[in-house]
Amino acid sequence: MHSRYHRSDDDRNHRRLATSSVFPSSVDPAPSAERSKRLCRGLRTRRGKQKGPKMAQHSQIVITGNVGKEPVRLGAQGGTPMCTFRLASTRSFWNRRTGQWQEGNTTWITVKAFRSLAMNIMQSVKKGDPVIVVGDLITDVWERDGAQRSSMAIEASHVGHDLNRGAGAFVRKQHGGGSSGGGDAERAITGNGMDVGVNADATDEEFGAMEDESGLPRPS
């Protein structure tokens, strides 16, 4: 009876073999404090040498939508060309109940562009065109009737037609300001070759004070 409570030598050898199979001799099942510190230092070193782009301190946005009004050229400050247009972006979602795509609310936002991008927008973009805009989300602030007002806008770095909605022709600009395809090629980009509205005397204050039906500033 007393021998029931003593483990046999075979049982001890079996447990020793099982433990060695789980924790090989090259791996310490209970790392020491010094070993843990070395592992942490190695992780910090590898993390510090990580390559690739770092997060920038700005709010970049990509948005698709339709141009709500003809782009307007504003008075250039210091000779820098600038244009602006209103963009209507409507979110679509799949309605499982009806089995159809459904449109949600429409967001109106002002898009601003400068320099060569502004000049190309004036020649290429028309009211109603589907476009893709990439840029930084900014806040415009101005005063009206003694009160300070503000609205969100996008300072565009890239603007292009949404080719999911149609086809277009690309005209590469030459350094001299002209196009490589001549007048006909320019009309292929702008659609019908009509001149777009230009308001060279508009100021930022006048632009900010104007509102459309949505309550947001509009460039006209």
PDB file of C-alpha atoms in Angstrom:
ATOM      1  CA  MET A   1       0.000   0.000   0.000  1.00  0.00           C
ATOM      2  CA  HIS A   2       2.776   2.392   0.927  1.00  0.00           C
ATOM      3  CA  SER A   3       4.458   1.922  -2.471  1.00  0.00           C
ATOM      4  CA  ARG A   4       1.428   3.483  -4.220  1.00  0.00           C
ATOM      5  CA  TYR A   5       2.508   6.971  -3.149  1.00  0.00           C
ATOM      6  CA  HIS A   6       6.085   6.767  -4.489  1.00  0.00           C
ATOM      7  CA  ARG A   7       6.841   7.499  -8.123  1.00  0.00           C
ATOM      8  CA  SER A   8       8.872   4.875  -9.861  1.00  0.00           C
ATOM      9  CA  ASP A   9      12.168   5.565 -11.589  1.00  0.00           C
ATOM     10  CA  ASP A  10      10.488   4.937 -14.946  1.00  0.00           C
ATOM     11  CA  ASP A  11       7.874   7.584 -14.175  1.00  0.00           C
ATOM     12  CA  ARG A  12      10.562  10.142 -13.261  1.00  0.00           C
ATOM     13  CA  ASN A  13      12.500   9.417 -16.447  1.00  0.00           C
ATOM     14  CA  HIS A  14       9.338   9.777 -18.500  1.00  0.00           C
ATOM     15  CA  ARG A  15       8.561  13.218 -16.998  1.00  0.00           C
ATOM     16  CA  ARG A  16      12.165  14.340 -17.513  1.00  0.00           C
ATOM     17  CA  LEU A  17      11.992  13.277 -21.184  1.00  0.00           C
ATOM     18  CA  ALA A  18       8.675  15.082 -21.710  1.00  0.00           C
ATOM     19  CA  THR A  19      10.038  18.301 -20.202  1.00  0.00           C
ATOM     20  CA  SER A  20      13.150  18.212 -22.363  1.00  0.00           C
ATOM     21  CA  SER A  21      11.027  17.792 -25.506  1.00  0.00           C
ATOM     22  CA  VAL A  22       8.973  20.895 -24.670  1.00  0.00           C
ATOM     23  CA  PHE A  23      11.945  23.014 -23.588  1.00  0.00           C
ATOM     24  CA  PRO A  24      15.044  22.009 -25.558  1.00  0.00           C
ATOM     25  CA  SER A  25      18.374  22.475 -23.858  1.00  0.00           C
ATOM     26  CA  SER A  26      19.137  25.533 -26.058  1.00  0.00           C
ATOM     27  CA  VAL A  27      16.028  27.396 -24.831  1.00  0.00           C
ATOM     28  CA  ASP A  28      15.647  28.574 -21.264  1.00  0.00           C
ATOM     29  CA  PRO A  29      12.018  27.945 -20.184  1.00  0.00           C
ATOM     30  CA  ALA A  30      12.296  30.757 -17.624  1.00  0.00           C
ATOM     31  CA  PRO A  31      14.522  33.540 -19.042  1.00  0.00           C
ATOM     32  CA  SER A  32      16.471  35.517 -16.532  1.00  0.00           C
ATOM     33  CA  ALA A  33      16.014  39.259 -16.036  1.00  0.00           C
ATOM     34  CA  GLU A  34      19.237  39.956 -17.938  1.00  0.00           C
ATOM     35  CA  ARG A  35      18.078  37.854 -20.886  1.00  0.00           C
ATOM     36  CA  SER A  36      14.748  39.728 -20.953  1.00  0.00           C
ATOM     37  CA  LYS A  37      16.589  43.057 -21.034  1.00  0.00           C
ATOM     38  CA  ARG A  38      18.688  41.896 -23.988  1.00  0.00           C
ATOM     39  CA  LEU A  39      15.554  40.854 -25.887  1.00  0.00           C
ATOM     40  CA  CYS A  40      13.915  44.239 -25.237  1.00  0.00           C
ATOM     41  CA  ARG A  41      17.042  46.088 -26.374  1.00  0.00           C
ATOM     42  CA  GLY A  42      17.068  44.060 -29.581  1.00  0.00           C
ATOM     43  CA  LEU A  43      13.438  44.884 -30.284  1.00  0.00           C
ATOM     44  CA  ARG A  44      14.046  48.592 -29.707  1.00  0.00           C
ATOM     45  CA  THR A  45      17.056  48.540 -32.022  1.00  0.00           C
ATOM     46  CA  ARG A  46      15.183  46.816 -34.827  1.00  0.00           C
ATOM     47  CA  ARG A  47      12.211  49.119 -34.395  1.00  0.00           C
ATOM     48  CA  GLY A  48      14.473  52.159 -34.520  1.00  0.00           C
ATOM     49  CA  LYS A  49      15.966  51.053 -37.848  1.00  0.00           C
ATOM     50  CA  GLN A  50      12.569  50.640 -39.479  1.00  0.00           C
ATOM     51  CA  LYS A  51      12.524  52.042 -42.994  1.00  0.00           C
ATOM     52  CA  GLY A  52       9.676  53.591 -44.925  1.00  0.00           C
ATOM     53  CA  PRO A  53       7.568  56.755 -44.838  1.00  0.00           C
ATOM     54  CA  LYS A  54       6.759  58.321 -41.486  1.00  0.00           C
ATOM     55  CA  MET A  55       3.400  59.796 -40.567  1.00  0.00           C
ATOM     56  CA  ALA A  56       3.273  63.474 -41.459  1.00  0.00           C
ATOM     57  CA  GLN A  57       1.536  66.092 -39.347  1.00  0.00           C
ATOM     58  CA  HIS A  58      -1.178  67.013 -41.831  1.00  0.00           C
ATOM     59  CA  SER A  59      -4.582  65.719 -42.862  1.00  0.00           C
ATOM     60  CA  GLN A  60      -4.335  64.437 -46.421  1.00  0.00           C
ATOM     61  CA  ILE A  61      -7.608  63.450 -48.029  1.00  0.00           C
ATOM     62  CA  VAL A  62      -8.682  61.647 -51.206  1.00  0.00           C
ATOM     63  CA  ILE A  63     -12.211  62.419 -52.361  1.00  0.00           C
ATOM     64  CA  THR A  64     -14.267  61.712 -55.466  1.00  0.00           C
ATOM     65  CA  GLY A  65     -17.260  63.649 -56.689  1.00  0.00           C
ATOM     66  CA  ASN A  66     -18.682  65.938 -59.339  1.00  0.00           C
ATOM     67  CA  VAL A  67     -17.683  69.519 -60.027  1.00  0.00           C
ATOM     68  CA  GLY A  68     -20.614  71.671 -58.895  1.00  0.00           C
ATOM     69  CA  LYS A  69     -19.663  74.902 -60.706  1.00  0.00           C
ATOM     70  CA  GLU A  70     -17.242  75.993 -63.364  1.00  0.00           C
ATOM     71  CA  PRO A  71     -13.772  76.504 -61.860  1.00  0.00           C
ATOM     72  CA  VAL A  72     -13.057  80.155 -61.091  1.00  0.00           C
ATOM     73  CA  ARG A  73      -9.697  81.842 -61.364  1.00  0.00           C
ATOM     74  CA  LEU A  74      -9.016  84.175 -58.444  1.00  0.00           C
ATOM     75  CA  GLY A  75      -6.679  87.140 -58.287  1.00  0.00           C
ATOM     76  CA  ALA A  76      -3.143  85.798 -57.947  1.00  0.00           C
ATOM     77  CA  GLN A  77      -1.248  86.917 -54.879  1.00  0.00           C
ATOM     78  CA  GLY A  78       2.338  87.750 -55.747  1.00  0.00           C
ATOM     79  CA  GLY A  79       1.853  86.419 -59.247  1.00  0.00           C
ATOM     80  CA  THR A  80       0.851  82.909 -58.127  1.00  0.00           C
ATOM     81  CA  PRO A  81      -2.039  81.502 -60.198  1.00  0.00           C
ATOM     82  CA  MET A  82      -4.947  80.196 -58.132  1.00  0.00           C
ATOM     83  CA  CYS A  83      -8.305  78.665 -58.932  1.00  0.00           C
ATOM     84  CA  THR A  84     -11.129  77.160 -56.941  1.00  0.00           C
ATOM     85  CA  PHE A  85     -14.244  75.079 -57.525  1.00  0.00           C
ATOM     86  CA  ARG A  86     -16.992  73.411 -55.544  1.00  0.00           C
ATOM     87  CA  LEU A  87     -17.044  69.627 -55.313  1.00  0.00           C
ATOM     88  CA  ALA A  88     -20.161  67.577 -54.548  1.00  0.00           C
ATOM     89  CA  SER A  89     -19.369  64.148 -53.129  1.00  0.00           C
ATOM     90  CA  THR A  90     -22.222  61.695 -52.576  1.00  0.00           C
ATOM     91  CA  ARG A  91     -21.607  58.500 -50.648  1.00  0.00           C
ATOM     92  CA  SER A  92     -23.181  55.355 -52.122  1.00  0.00           C
ATOM     93  CA  PHE A  93     -23.813  52.184 -50.143  1.00  0.00           C
ATOM     94  CA  TRP A  94     -25.283  48.753 -50.802  1.00  0.00           C
ATOM     95  CA  ASN A  95     -28.760  48.298 -49.337  1.00  0.00           C
ATOM     96  CA  ARG A  96     -29.107  44.637 -48.422  1.00  0.00           C
ATOM     97  CA  ARG A  97     -32.848  44.974 -47.891  1.00  0.00           C
ATOM     98  CA  THR A  98     -33.577  46.278 -51.392  1.00  0.00           C
ATOM     99  CA  GLY A  99     -30.604  44.628 -53.090  1.00  0.00           C
ATOM    100  CA  GLN A 100     -29.649  47.897 -54.773  1.00  0.00           C
ATOM    101  CA  TRP A 101     -27.102  50.673 -54.474  1.00  0.00           C
ATOM    102  CA  GLN A 102     -28.445  53.670 -52.599  1.00  0.00           C
ATOM    103  CA  GLU A 103     -27.151  57.227 -52.410  1.00  0.00           C
ATOM    104  CA  GLY A 104     -26.623  58.940 -49.084  1.00  0.00           C
ATOM    105  CA  ASN A 105     -26.154  62.595 -48.211  1.00  0.00           C
ATOM    106  CA  THR A 106     -24.128  64.899 -50.443  1.00  0.00           C
ATOM    107  CA  THR A 107     -21.109  66.691 -48.994  1.00  0.00           C
ATOM    108  CA  TRP A 108     -20.116  70.014 -50.545  1.00  0.00           C
ATOM    109  CA  ILE A 109     -16.542  71.185 -50.159  1.00  0.00           C
ATOM    110  CA  THR A 110     -14.364  73.860 -51.727  1.00  0.00           C
ATOM    111  CA  VAL A 111     -11.243  72.789 -53.619  1.00  0.00           C
ATOM    112  CA  LYS A 112      -8.340  75.214 -54.068  1.00  0.00           C
ATOM    113  CA  ALA A 113      -5.375  74.800 -56.393  1.00  0.00           C
ATOM    114  CA  PHE A 114      -2.282  76.865 -57.124  1.00  0.00           C
ATOM    115  CA  ARG A 115       0.366  77.373 -59.804  1.00  0.00           C
ATOM    116  CA  SER A 116       0.441  74.953 -62.749  1.00  0.00           C
ATOM    117  CA  LEU A 117      -2.279  72.747 -61.280  1.00  0.00           C
ATOM    118  CA  ALA A 118      -4.631  75.737 -61.157  1.00  0.00           C
ATOM    119  CA  MET A 119      -3.872  76.640 -64.776  1.00  0.00           C
ATOM    120  CA  ASN A 120      -4.468  73.078 -65.970  1.00  0.00           C
ATOM    121  CA  ILE A 121      -7.726  72.834 -64.022  1.00  0.00           C
ATOM    122  CA  MET A 122      -9.013  75.964 -65.739  1.00  0.00           C
ATOM    123  CA  GLN A 123      -8.361  74.340 -69.125  1.00  0.00           C
ATOM    124  CA  SER A 124      -9.474  70.804 -68.293  1.00  0.00           C
ATOM    125  CA  VAL A 125     -12.276  70.712 -65.724  1.00  0.00           C
ATOM    126  CA  LYS A 126     -15.914  71.600 -66.405  1.00  0.00           C
ATOM    127  CA  LYS A 127     -19.070  71.759 -64.337  1.00  0.00           C
ATOM    128  CA  GLY A 128     -20.472  68.252 -63.867  1.00  0.00           C
ATOM    129  CA  ASP A 129     -17.157  66.464 -64.507  1.00  0.00           C
ATOM    130  CA  PRO A 130     -16.449  63.464 -62.240  1.00  0.00           C
ATOM    131  CA  VAL A 131     -13.059  64.048 -60.629  1.00  0.00           C
ATOM    132  CA  ILE A 132     -10.681  62.629 -58.048  1.00  0.00           C
ATOM    133  CA  VAL A 133      -9.029  65.154 -55.734  1.00  0.00           C
ATOM    134  CA  VAL A 134      -6.013  64.558 -53.504  1.00  0.00           C
ATOM    135  CA  GLY A 135      -4.919  67.252 -51.090  1.00  0.00           C
ATOM    136  CA  ASP A 136      -4.674  68.611 -47.563  1.00  0.00           C
ATOM    137  CA  LEU A 137      -7.746  69.356 -45.483  1.00  0.00           C
ATOM    138  CA  ILE A 138      -7.562  72.975 -44.319  1.00  0.00           C
ATOM    139  CA  THR A 139      -9.768  75.503 -42.521  1.00  0.00           C
ATOM    140  CA  ASP A 140     -10.591  78.838 -44.159  1.00  0.00           C
ATOM    141  CA  VAL A 141     -11.299  81.660 -41.708  1.00  0.00           C
ATOM    142  CA  TRP A 142     -12.751  85.084 -42.608  1.00  0.00           C
ATOM    143  CA  GLU A 143     -14.848  87.861 -41.082  1.00  0.00           C
ATOM    144  CA  ARG A 144     -18.343  88.896 -42.155  1.00  0.00           C
ATOM    145  CA  ASP A 145     -20.569  91.457 -40.442  1.00  0.00           C
ATOM    146  CA  GLY A 146     -18.109  91.638 -37.576  1.00  0.00           C
ATOM    147  CA  ALA A 147     -18.292  87.885 -36.922  1.00  0.00           C
ATOM    148  CA  GLN A 148     -15.603  85.336 -37.626  1.00  0.00           C
ATOM    149  CA  ARG A 149     -16.608  82.450 -39.848  1.00  0.00           C
ATOM    150  CA  SER A 150     -14.849  79.324 -40.986  1.00  0.00           C
ATOM    151  CA  SER A 151     -15.291  76.415 -43.373  1.00  0.00           C
ATOM    152  CA  MET A 152     -13.379  73.341 -44.437  1.00  0.00           C
ATOM    153  CA  ALA A 153     -11.590  73.242 -47.783  1.00  0.00           C
ATOM    154  CA  ILE A 154      -9.102  71.085 -49.662  1.00  0.00           C
ATOM    155  CA  GLU A 155      -5.805  72.484 -50.882  1.00  0.00           C
ATOM    156  CA  ALA A 156      -5.315  70.166 -53.835  1.00  0.00           C
ATOM    157  CA  SER A 157      -2.028  68.604 -54.848  1.00  0.00           C
ATOM    158  CA  HIS A 158      -3.569  66.390 -57.566  1.00  0.00           C
ATOM    159  CA  VAL A 159      -6.795  66.637 -59.569  1.00  0.00           C
ATOM    160  CA  GLY A 160      -7.870  64.291 -62.345  1.00  0.00           C
ATOM    161  CA  HIS A 161     -10.929  62.936 -64.091  1.00  0.00           C
ATOM    162  CA  ASP A 162     -12.500  59.773 -62.680  1.00  0.00           C
ATOM    163  CA  LEU A 163     -12.060  57.304 -65.541  1.00  0.00           C
ATOM    164  CA  ASN A 164     -14.588  54.953 -63.958  1.00  0.00           C
ATOM    165  CA  ARG A 165     -17.178  57.386 -65.282  1.00  0.00           C
ATOM    166  CA  GLY A 166     -15.845  57.998 -68.782  1.00  0.00           C
ATOM    167  CA  ALA A 167     -12.822  58.370 -71.073  1.00  0.00           C
ATOM    168  CA  GLY A 168     -10.550  61.343 -71.711  1.00  0.00           C
ATOM    169  CA  ALA A 169      -7.510  62.481 -73.664  1.00  0.00           C
ATOM    170  CA  PHE A 170      -4.289  63.617 -72.022  1.00  0.00           C
ATOM    171  CA  VAL A 171      -2.325  66.588 -73.328  1.00  0.00           C
ATOM    172  CA  ARG A 172       1.184  67.028 -71.959  1.00  0.00           C
ATOM    173  CA  LYS A 173       2.196  70.613 -71.310  1.00  0.00           C
ATOM    174  CA  GLN A 174       5.463  71.953 -72.681  1.00  0.00           C
ATOM    175  CA  HIS A 175       7.809  74.039 -70.553  1.00  0.00           C
ATOM    176  CA  GLY A 176       6.911  77.120 -72.536  1.00  0.00           C
ATOM    177  CA  GLY A 177       3.311  76.916 -71.340  1.00  0.00           C
ATOM    178  CA  GLY A 178       1.847  75.581 -74.599  1.00  0.00           C
ATOM    179  CA  SER A 179       0.578  72.120 -75.321  1.00  0.00           C
ATOM    180  CA  SER A 180       2.179  69.476 -77.474  1.00  0.00           C
ATOM    181  CA  GLY A 181      -1.028  68.910 -79.432  1.00  0.00           C
ATOM    182  CA  GLY A 182      -2.175  72.396 -80.411  1.00  0.00           C
ATOM    183  CA  GLY A 183      -5.654  73.874 -80.166  1.00  0.00           C
ATOM    184  CA  ASP A 184      -7.550  70.752 -81.201  1.00  0.00           C
ATOM    185  CA  ALA A 185      -5.832  68.750 -78.486  1.00  0.00           C
ATOM    186  CA  GLU A 186      -6.736  71.404 -75.941  1.00  0.00           C
ATOM    187  CA  ARG A 187     -10.404  71.141 -76.908  1.00  0.00           C
ATOM    188  CA  ALA A 188     -10.222  67.382 -76.498  1.00  0.00           C
ATOM    189  CA  ILE A 189      -9.347  67.933 -72.872  1.00  0.00           C
ATOM    190  CA  THR A 190     -11.847  70.706 -72.125  1.00  0.00           C
ATOM    191  CA  GLY A 191     -14.709  69.001 -73.914  1.00  0.00           C
ATOM    192  CA  ASN A 192     -16.268  71.684 -76.115  1.00  0.00           C
ATOM    193  CA  GLY A 193     -13.505  74.286 -76.213  1.00  0.00           C
ATOM    194  CA  MET A 194     -15.643  76.928 -74.471  1.00  0.00           C
ATOM    195  CA  ASP A 195     -13.980  79.487 -72.263  1.00  0.00           C
ATOM    196  CA  VAL A 196     -14.512  79.068 -68.552  1.00  0.00           C
ATOM    197  CA  GLY A 197     -15.555  81.919 -66.320  1.00  0.00           C
ATOM    198  CA  VAL A 198     -12.718  84.021 -64.917  1.00  0.00           C
ATOM    199  CA  ASN A 199     -12.972  86.437 -62.026  1.00  0.00           C
ATOM    200  CA  ALA A 200      -9.497  87.905 -61.783  1.00  0.00           C
ATOM    201  CA  ASP A 201     -10.585  90.649 -59.366  1.00  0.00           C
ATOM    202  CA  ALA A 202     -12.074  88.377 -56.697  1.00  0.00           C
ATOM    203  CA  THR A 203     -10.328  88.539 -53.341  1.00  0.00           C
ATOM    204  CA  ASP A 204     -10.144  85.929 -50.619  1.00  0.00           C
ATOM    205  CA  GLU A 205     -12.530  87.993 -48.453  1.00  0.00           C
ATOM    206  CA  GLU A 206     -15.115  88.219 -51.230  1.00  0.00           C
ATOM    207  CA  PHE A 207     -14.727  84.541 -51.960  1.00  0.00           C
ATOM    208  CA  GLY A 208     -15.155  83.575 -48.325  1.00  0.00           C
ATOM    209  CA  ALA A 209     -18.260  85.731 -47.858  1.00  0.00           C
ATOM    210  CA  MET A 210     -20.235  84.021 -50.615  1.00  0.00           C
ATOM    211  CA  GLU A 211     -22.485  81.111 -49.723  1.00  0.00           C
ATOM    212  CA  ASP A 212     -24.587  78.639 -51.633  1.00  0.00           C
ATOM    213  CA  GLU A 213     -27.680  76.702 -50.632  1.00  0.00           C
ATOM    214  CA  SER A 214     -25.641  74.362 -48.425  1.00  0.00           C
ATOM    215  CA  GLY A 215     -24.451  77.271 -46.271  1.00  0.00           C
ATOM    216  CA  LEU A 216     -20.814  76.836 -47.278  1.00  0.00           C
ATOM    217  CA  PRO A 217     -18.691  79.399 -49.169  1.00  0.00           C
ATOM    218  CA  ARG A 218     -18.748  79.117 -52.930  1.00  0.00           C
ATOM    219  CA  PRO A 219     -16.369  80.610 -55.508  1.00  0.00           C
ATOM    220  CA  SER A 220     -18.727  82.691 -57.642  1.00  0.00           C
TER     221      SER A 220
END
